[in-house]
């Protein structure tokens, strides 16, 4: 090992146990106030650093990456999604990029089910009625929602998280449809119906769950034309990336009643979400909490550190190396 510890810039205030290991393994520059860096500030802060440990929302654009000091050899993101890192620009600079797959699968699938049930069973209206002292007591017609048992769940993007959502939904006796780049083998498909064409799946979705990464091809994929293909009174759930949905189209369909409800954990341009969401009674909204359990956030941090340690301390390829697609 070199006579100095490699220097790692932590762009965010990470969980305590993660920062304890980060500071033990590396000469860490922490961000105790958790102020988010913009591109120029990130370039400045990474002066003399060997690596950057970042998170979703950090703009590691081609321009920022081009401006990083020559010392930076690795970017480890504390997330499974890596659309905020221009991986092709990093490859050009010979900077390795890693992410944190697998460890947040269950936590995110749990939140997808919370969004599904919260939307279907009008949880936002119920908790608001109660907490604003407007609950007059039980009435036969009160807050009647959508029954999910036996309904069809269409999963757009049947990766690890999509499959974990399907497993949970089967316990609700939902019928699973999915669309994915490639068909899953029977032991993973578990009887779900595969649609090679995602558009062709839409008429079969009483609930559509979005679990596809954000790419140029998926940007605003859920638009007015596609919402029109969903059954009337369908529910849209998004725990992937807000940018996959055209907010104007979704909001219009929720306002008109064309869709029964939506359960959303992620938003385009978050945290500055489309203002019309705030007053939509049939939108069950969460502030990007998919991976927010102590166990999961620690596991994500430890995974990011496994990658940094492999590369910076042991001269190995990071186990979760991400390649430009
Ligand atoms: C993370 C996520 O918490 O890992 C992801 O891709 O969307 C989240 O659950 C967040 O991105 C932290 O960087």
Short mmCIF file of N, CA, C and O and ligand atoms in Angstrom, two decimals, residues 55-56 77-81 100 104 108 240-241 288 290-291 297 300, ligand 1:
data_model
loop_
_atom_site.label_atom_id
_atom_site.label_comp_id
_atom_site.label_asym_id
_atom_site.label_seq_id
_atom_site.Cartn_x
_atom_site.Cartn_y
_atom_site.Cartn_z
N UNK A 55 -23.86 10.51 -4.79
CA UNK A 55 -25.22 9.95 -4.66
C UNK A 55 -26.09 10.52 -5.77
O UNK A 55 -25.70 11.45 -6.47
N UNK A 56 -27.29 9.94 -5.88
CA UNK A 56 -28.24 10.43 -6.88
C UNK A 56 -28.49 11.92 -6.63
O UNK A 56 -28.51 12.36 -5.49
N UNK A 77 -20.91 5.59 -6.82
CA UNK A 77 -22.19 6.18 -6.43
C UNK A 77 -22.92 5.31 -5.42
O UNK A 77 -22.94 4.08 -5.54
N UNK A 78 -23.47 5.97 -4.43
CA UNK A 78 -24.25 5.36 -3.34
C UNK A 78 -25.68 5.22 -3.86
O UNK A 78 -26.61 5.87 -3.42
N UNK A 79 -25.85 4.39 -4.87
CA UNK A 79 -27.17 4.20 -5.50
C UNK A 79 -27.04 3.08 -6.52
O UNK A 79 -25.94 2.81 -7.02
N UNK A 80 -28.19 2.48 -6.84
CA UNK A 80 -28.16 1.52 -7.94
C UNK A 80 -28.29 2.27 -9.27
O UNK A 80 -27.63 1.93 -10.25
N UNK A 81 -29.13 3.32 -9.29
CA UNK A 81 -29.29 4.12 -10.51
C UNK A 81 -28.05 4.99 -10.72
O UNK A 81 -27.49 5.51 -9.75
N UNK A 100 -24.39 0.42 -6.58
CA UNK A 100 -24.68 -0.47 -5.43
C UNK A 100 -25.91 -1.35 -5.71
O UNK A 100 -26.96 -1.19 -5.05
N UNK A 104 -30.48 -2.87 -2.27
CA UNK A 104 -31.70 -2.08 -2.01
C UNK A 104 -32.94 -2.66 -2.68
O UNK A 104 -34.02 -2.05 -2.65
N UNK A 108 -36.76 -1.30 -1.73
CA UNK A 108 -37.46 -0.56 -2.79
C UNK A 108 -38.74 -1.27 -3.19
O UNK A 108 -39.78 -0.63 -3.44
N UNK A 240 -39.01 4.12 -9.62
CA UNK A 240 -37.74 4.05 -10.37
C UNK A 240 -37.16 5.46 -10.51
O UNK A 240 -36.37 5.89 -9.66
N UNK A 241 -37.56 6.16 -11.54
CA UNK A 241 -37.12 7.54 -11.73
C UNK A 241 -38.27 8.36 -12.27
O UNK A 241 -38.98 7.94 -13.19
N UNK A 288 -38.97 10.08 -2.21
CA UNK A 288 -37.86 9.21 -2.62
C UNK A 288 -37.29 8.43 -1.43
O UNK A 288 -36.15 8.62 -1.02
N UNK A 290 -37.39 4.93 -1.25
CA UNK A 290 -37.28 3.52 -1.61
C UNK A 290 -36.24 2.75 -0.80
O UNK A 290 -36.50 1.65 -0.32
N UNK A 291 -35.07 3.33 -0.63
CA UNK A 291 -34.00 2.58 0.05
C UNK A 291 -33.81 3.03 1.49
O UNK A 291 -32.82 2.66 2.14
N UNK A 297 -29.48 1.47 3.84
CA UNK A 297 -28.54 2.57 3.59
C UNK A 297 -27.13 2.18 4.04
O UNK A 297 -26.14 2.55 3.40
N UNK A 300 -25.80 -0.14 1.36
CA UNK A 300 -25.41 0.61 0.15
C UNK A 300 -24.04 1.26 0.34
O UNK A 300 -23.17 1.22 -0.53
C1 LIG B 1 -31.11 5.96 -3.36
C2 LIG B 1 -32.12 5.16 -5.57
O1 LIG B 1 -31.41 6.13 -2.04
O2 LIG B 1 -30.22 3.76 -5.49
C3 LIG B 1 -30.99 4.39 -6.17
O3 LIG B 1 -30.88 4.43 -7.41
O4 LIG B 1 -32.96 5.59 -6.26
C4 LIG B 1 -32.31 5.49 -4.11
O5 LIG B 1 -33.08 4.53 -3.50
C5 LIG B 1 -30.58 7.23 -3.88
O6 LIG B 1 -30.47 7.20 -5.23
C6 LIG B 1 -29.28 7.60 -3.18
O7 LIG B 1 -28.25 7.97 -4.01
#
